[in-house]
Amino acid sequence: IASRLDPTLATPPLKPITTPDSEMEARVRRLLADAATGTLKVEDFGYWRGGFSPERANALADGVRQLGAVKSMTLMESRDLADDRIRVYDIQFEKQPMRLRISVAPDGKITAFGINPIPR
């Protein structure tokens, strides 16, 4: 709302980052594959708001399956917040592009994982 009143307050659009995070990209690809096959592991998730549940895993699996195969991934944001590593990827799925946000704690547990349409 503030950015509509004062455009200088708007968050600048994300731009592709040319230095890849190969380790995180491989993990995201594995998580998406596990989600699509319904084989996400509870031990990969920790401190996830609302907790990890079979219902959440099934909903994620259904959503990922409907998107189709991953064709490409582009790292759009890489930052640390406190001790969490946050990465944002634009992913071109077979059916449509989506934006994925993932946050990982120092112990390797996923603290946030979400897939949404890319804002325009």
Coordinates of N, CA and C in Angstrom, one line a residue:
I1 N 0.8 -1.2 0.0 CA 0.0 0.0 0.0 C 0.9 1.2 0.0
A2 N 1.9 1.2 0.8 CA 2.8 2.4 0.9 C 3.4 2.7 -0.4
S3 N 3.8 1.7 -1.2 CA 4.5 1.9 -2.4 C 3.6 2.5 -3.5
R4 N 2.3 2.4 -3.3 CA 1.3 3.0 -4.2 C 1.3 4.5 -3.9
L5 N 1.4 4.9 -2.7 CA 1.5 6.3 -2.3 C 2.8 6.9 -2.6
D6 N 3.9 6.1 -2.4 CA 5.2 6.6 -2.6 C 6.0 5.6 -3.3
P7 N 6.2 5.6 -4.6 CA 6.9 4.6 -5.4 C 8.3 4.3 -4.9
T8 N 8.9 5.3 -4.2 CA 10.3 5.0 -3.7 C 10.3 4.0 -2.6
L9 N 9.2 3.6 -2.1 CA 9.1 2.6 -1.0 C 8.9 1.2 -1.6
A10 N 8.7 1.1 -2.9 CA 8.5 -0.2 -3.5 C 9.7 -1.1 -3.4
T11 N 9.5 -2.3 -3.2 CA 10.6 -3.3 -3.3 C 11.0 -3.5 -4.7
P12 N 12.3 -3.3 -5.0 CA 12.7 -3.5 -6.4 C 12.5 -5.0 -6.8
P13 N 12.2 -5.1 -8.1 CA 12.0 -6.5 -8.6 C 13.3 -7.3 -8.5
L14 N 13.1 -8.6 -8.3 CA 14.2 -9.5 -8.2 C 14.9 -9.7 -9.6
K15 N 16.2 -9.8 -9.6 CA 16.9 -10.1 -10.9 C 17.7 -11.3 -10.7
P16 N 17.9 -12.1 -11.8 CA 18.7 -13.3 -11.7 C 20.1 -13.1 -11.2
I17 N 20.5 -14.1 -10.4 CA 21.8 -14.1 -9.8 C 22.7 -15.0 -10.6
T18 N 23.8 -14.5 -11.0 CA 24.6 -15.3 -12.0 C 25.5 -16.3 -11.2
T19 N 25.7 -16.1 -9.9 CA 26.5 -17.1 -9.2 C 25.6 -18.1 -8.6
P20 N 25.6 -19.3 -9.1 CA 24.6 -20.3 -8.6 C 25.0 -20.9 -7.2
D21 N 24.0 -21.4 -6.5 CA 24.2 -22.1 -5.3 C 23.8 -23.6 -5.6
S22 N 24.8 -24.2 -6.2 CA 24.6 -25.6 -6.7 C 24.1 -26.6 -5.7
E23 N 24.6 -26.5 -4.4 CA 24.2 -27.4 -3.4 C 22.7 -27.2 -3.1
M24 N 22.2 -25.9 -3.0 CA 20.8 -25.7 -2.7 C 19.9 -26.0 -3.9
E25 N 20.4 -25.7 -5.1 CA 19.6 -26.1 -6.2 C 19.4 -27.6 -6.3
A26 N 20.4 -28.4 -6.1 CA 20.3 -29.8 -6.1 C 19.3 -30.3 -5.0
R27 N 19.3 -29.6 -3.8 CA 18.4 -30.0 -2.8 C 17.0 -29.6 -3.2
V28 N 16.8 -28.5 -3.8 CA 15.4 -28.1 -4.2 C 14.9 -29.0 -5.2
R29 N 15.7 -29.4 -6.2 CA 15.3 -30.3 -7.2 C 14.9 -31.7 -6.6
R30 N 15.7 -32.1 -5.6 CA 15.3 -33.4 -4.9 C 14.0 -33.2 -4.1
L31 N 13.8 -32.1 -3.4 CA 12.6 -31.9 -2.7 C 11.4 -31.9 -3.6
L32 N 11.5 -31.2 -4.7 CA 10.4 -31.2 -5.7 C 10.1 -32.6 -6.2
A33 N 11.1 -33.3 -6.5 CA 10.9 -34.7 -7.0 C 10.2 -35.6 -5.9
D34 N 10.7 -35.4 -4.6 CA 10.1 -36.1 -3.5 C 8.7 -35.7 -3.3
A35 N 8.4 -34.4 -3.4 CA 7.0 -33.9 -3.3 C 6.1 -34.5 -4.3
A36 N 6.6 -34.5 -5.6 CA 5.8 -35.0 -6.7 C 5.5 -36.5 -6.5
T37 N 6.4 -37.3 -5.9 CA 6.1 -38.7 -5.7 C 5.5 -39.0 -4.3
G38 N 5.3 -38.0 -3.5 CA 4.7 -38.2 -2.2 C 5.7 -38.8 -1.2
T39 N 7.0 -38.6 -1.4 CA 8.0 -39.2 -0.5 C 8.8 -38.2 0.3
L40 N 8.2 -37.0 0.6 CA 8.9 -36.1 1.5 C 9.1 -36.7 2.8
K41 N 10.2 -36.3 3.4 CA 10.6 -36.9 4.7 C 10.4 -35.9 5.8
V42 N 9.8 -36.3 6.9 CA 9.5 -35.4 8.0 C 10.8 -34.9 8.6
E43 N 11.9 -35.7 8.6 CA 13.1 -35.3 9.2 C 13.9 -34.2 8.4
D44 N 13.4 -33.9 7.2 CA 14.0 -32.8 6.4 C 13.5 -31.5 6.9
F45 N 12.3 -31.5 7.6 CA 11.7 -30.2 8.0 C 11.8 -30.1 9.5
G46 N 12.1 -28.8 9.9 CA 12.2 -28.5 11.3 C 11.7 -27.1 11.5
Y47 N 11.1 -26.8 12.6 CA 10.7 -25.4 12.9 C 9.8 -24.9 11.8
W48 N 9.1 -25.7 11.1 CA 8.2 -25.2 10.0 C 6.9 -24.8 10.6
R49 N 6.5 -23.5 10.3 CA 5.3 -23.0 10.9 C 4.1 -23.9 10.6
G50 N 3.4 -24.2 11.6 CA 2.3 -25.2 11.5 C 2.7 -26.6 11.5
G51 N 4.0 -26.9 11.5 CA 4.5 -28.3 11.6 C 4.4 -29.0 10.3
F52 N 5.1 -30.1 10.2 CA 5.0 -31.0 9.0 C 3.9 -32.0 9.3
S53 N 3.0 -32.2 8.4 CA 2.0 -33.2 8.5 C 1.8 -33.9 7.2
P54 N 1.2 -35.1 7.3 CA 0.9 -35.8 6.0 C -0.1 -35.0 5.1
E55 N -1.0 -34.2 5.7 CA -1.9 -33.4 4.9 C -1.2 -32.4 4.1
R56 N -0.2 -31.7 4.8 CA 0.5 -30.6 4.1 C 1.4 -31.2 3.0
A57 N 2.0 -32.4 3.3 CA 2.8 -33.1 2.3 C 2.0 -33.5 1.1
N58 N 0.8 -34.0 1.4 CA -0.1 -34.4 0.3 C -0.5 -33.2 -0.6
A59 N -0.8 -32.1 0.1 CA -1.2 -30.9 -0.7 C -0.1 -30.4 -1.5
L60 N 1.1 -30.4 -1.0 CA 2.3 -30.0 -1.7 C 2.5 -31.0 -2.9
A61 N 2.4 -32.3 -2.7 CA 2.6 -33.3 -3.7 C 1.6 -33.0 -4.8
D62 N 0.3 -32.8 -4.5 CA -0.7 -32.6 -5.5 C -0.3 -31.4 -6.4
G63 N 0.1 -30.3 -5.7 CA 0.4 -29.1 -6.4 C 1.6 -29.2 -7.3
V64 N 2.6 -29.9 -6.9 CA 3.8 -30.1 -7.7 C 3.6 -31.0 -8.8
R65 N 2.8 -32.0 -8.6 CA 2.5 -33.0 -9.7 C 1.7 -32.2 -10.8
Q66 N 0.8 -31.4 -10.5 CA 0.0 -30.6 -11.5 C 0.9 -29.7 -12.3
L67 N 2.0 -29.2 -11.8 CA 2.9 -28.3 -12.5 C 3.7 -29.0 -13.6
G68 N 3.9 -30.3 -13.4 CA 4.7 -31.0 -14.4 C 6.2 -31.0 -14.0
A69 N 7.0 -31.4 -15.0 CA 8.5 -31.5 -14.7 C 9.1 -30.1 -14.6
V70 N 10.2 -30.1 -13.9 CA 11.1 -28.9 -13.8 C 11.9 -28.8 -15.1
K71 N 11.7 -27.6 -15.8 CA 12.5 -27.4 -17.0 C 13.8 -26.6 -16.7
S72 N 13.6 -25.6 -15.9 CA 14.8 -24.8 -15.5 C 14.5 -24.1 -14.2
M73 N 15.6 -23.7 -13.6 CA 15.6 -23.0 -12.3 C 16.5 -21.8 -12.4
T74 N 16.1 -20.6 -11.9 CA 16.9 -19.4 -11.9 C 17.0 -18.9 -10.4
L75 N 18.1 -18.8 -9.9 CA 18.3 -18.2 -8.5 C 18.0 -16.7 -8.6
M76 N 17.1 -16.2 -7.8 CA 16.6 -14.8 -7.9 C 17.0 -14.0 -6.6
E77 N 17.2 -14.7 -5.5 CA 17.6 -14.1 -4.3 C 18.4 -15.1 -3.4
S78 N 19.4 -14.6 -2.8 CA 20.2 -15.4 -1.9 C 20.6 -14.5 -0.7
R79 N 20.1 -14.8 0.4 CA 20.4 -13.9 1.6 C 20.3 -14.8 2.9
D80 N 20.9 -14.2 3.9 CA 20.8 -14.8 5.2 C 20.0 -13.9 6.1
L81 N 19.1 -14.6 6.9 CA 18.3 -13.9 7.9 C 18.6 -14.5 9.2
A82 N 19.2 -13.8 10.1 CA 19.8 -14.4 11.3 C 20.7 -15.6 10.9
D83 N 20.4 -16.8 11.3 CA 21.3 -17.9 10.9 C 20.6 -18.8 9.8
D84 N 19.5 -18.4 9.3 CA 18.9 -19.1 8.2 C 19.4 -18.7 6.8
R85 N 19.5 -19.6 5.9 CA 19.9 -19.3 4.5 C 18.6 -19.3 3.7
I86 N 18.3 -18.2 3.1 CA 17.1 -18.0 2.3 C 17.4 -17.9 0.8
R87 N 16.7 -18.7 0.0 CA 16.9 -18.7 -1.4 C 15.6 -18.6 -2.1
V88 N 15.5 -17.8 -3.2 CA 14.3 -17.7 -4.0 C 14.7 -18.1 -5.4
Y89 N 13.9 -19.0 -6.0 CA 14.1 -19.5 -7.3 C 12.9 -19.2 -8.2
D90 N 13.1 -18.8 -9.4 CA 12.0 -18.8 -10.4 C 12.2 -20.1 -11.1
I91 N 11.1 -20.9 -11.1 CA 11.2 -22.3 -11.7 C 10.3 -22.4 -12.9
Q92 N 10.8 -22.8 -14.0 CA 9.9 -23.0 -15.2 C 9.6 -24.5 -15.1
F93 N 8.3 -24.7 -14.7 CA 7.8 -26.1 -14.8 C 7.2 -26.3 -16.2
E94 N 6.9 -27.5 -16.4 CA 6.3 -27.9 -17.7 C 5.0 -27.1 -18.0
K95 N 4.2 -26.9 -17.0 CA 2.9 -26.2 -17.2 C 2.9 -24.7 -17.0
Q96 N 3.7 -24.2 -16.1 CA 3.8 -22.8 -15.8 C 4.9 -22.4 -14.9
P97 N 5.4 -21.2 -15.0 CA 6.4 -20.7 -14.1 C 5.9 -20.4 -12.7
M98 N 6.8 -20.7 -11.7 CA 6.4 -20.5 -10.3 C 7.6 -19.9 -9.6
R99 N 7.4 -19.3 -8.5 CA 8.5 -18.8 -7.6 C 8.5 -19.7 -6.3
L100 N 9.7 -20.2 -6.0 CA 9.9 -21.0 -4.8 C 10.7 -20.3 -3.8
R101 N 10.3 -20.3 -2.6 CA 11.1 -19.7 -1.5 C 11.4 -20.8 -0.5
I102 N 12.7 -20.9 -0.2 CA 13.1 -22.0 0.8 C 14.0 -21.3 1.8
S103 N 13.9 -21.7 3.0 CA 14.8 -21.3 4.1 C 15.3 -22.5 4.8
V104 N 16.6 -22.5 5.1 CA 17.2 -23.6 5.8 C 18.0 -23.2 7.0
A105 N 17.8 -23.8 8.1 CA 18.5 -23.6 9.3 C 19.9 -24.1 9.3
P106 N 20.8 -23.7 10.2 CA 22.1 -24.2 10.3 C 22.2 -25.7 10.4
D107 N 21.2 -26.4 11.0 CA 21.3 -27.8 11.1 C 20.8 -28.5 9.8
G108 N 20.5 -27.8 8.8 CA 20.1 -28.3 7.5 C 18.6 -28.6 7.4
K109 N 17.8 -28.3 8.5 CA 16.4 -28.5 8.4 C 15.7 -27.3 7.7
I110 N 14.7 -27.7 6.9 CA 13.9 -26.7 6.2 C 13.0 -25.9 7.1
T111 N 13.1 -24.6 7.1 CA 12.2 -23.8 8.0 C 11.1 -23.1 7.3
A112 N 11.2 -23.1 6.0 CA 10.1 -22.5 5.1 C 10.3 -23.1 3.7
F113 N 9.2 -23.4 3.1 CA 9.2 -23.9 1.7 C 7.8 -23.6 1.1
G114 N 7.8 -22.7 0.1 CA 6.6 -22.3 -0.5 C 6.7 -22.1 -2.0
I115 N 5.7 -22.5 -2.7 CA 5.7 -22.3 -4.2 C 4.4 -21.5 -4.5
N116 N 4.6 -20.4 -5.2 CA 3.6 -19.5 -5.6 C 3.8 -19.0 -7.0
P117 N 2.7 -18.4 -7.6 CA 2.9 -17.8 -8.9 C 3.9 -16.7 -8.8
I118 N 4.6 -16.4 -9.9 CA 5.6 -15.3 -9.9 C 4.8 -14.0 -10.0
P119 N 5.1 -13.1 -9.1 CA 4.4 -11.8 -9.1 C 4.7 -11.0 -10.4
R120 N 3.8 -10.4 -10.9 CA 4.0 -9.6 -12.1 C 3.9 -8.1 -11.9

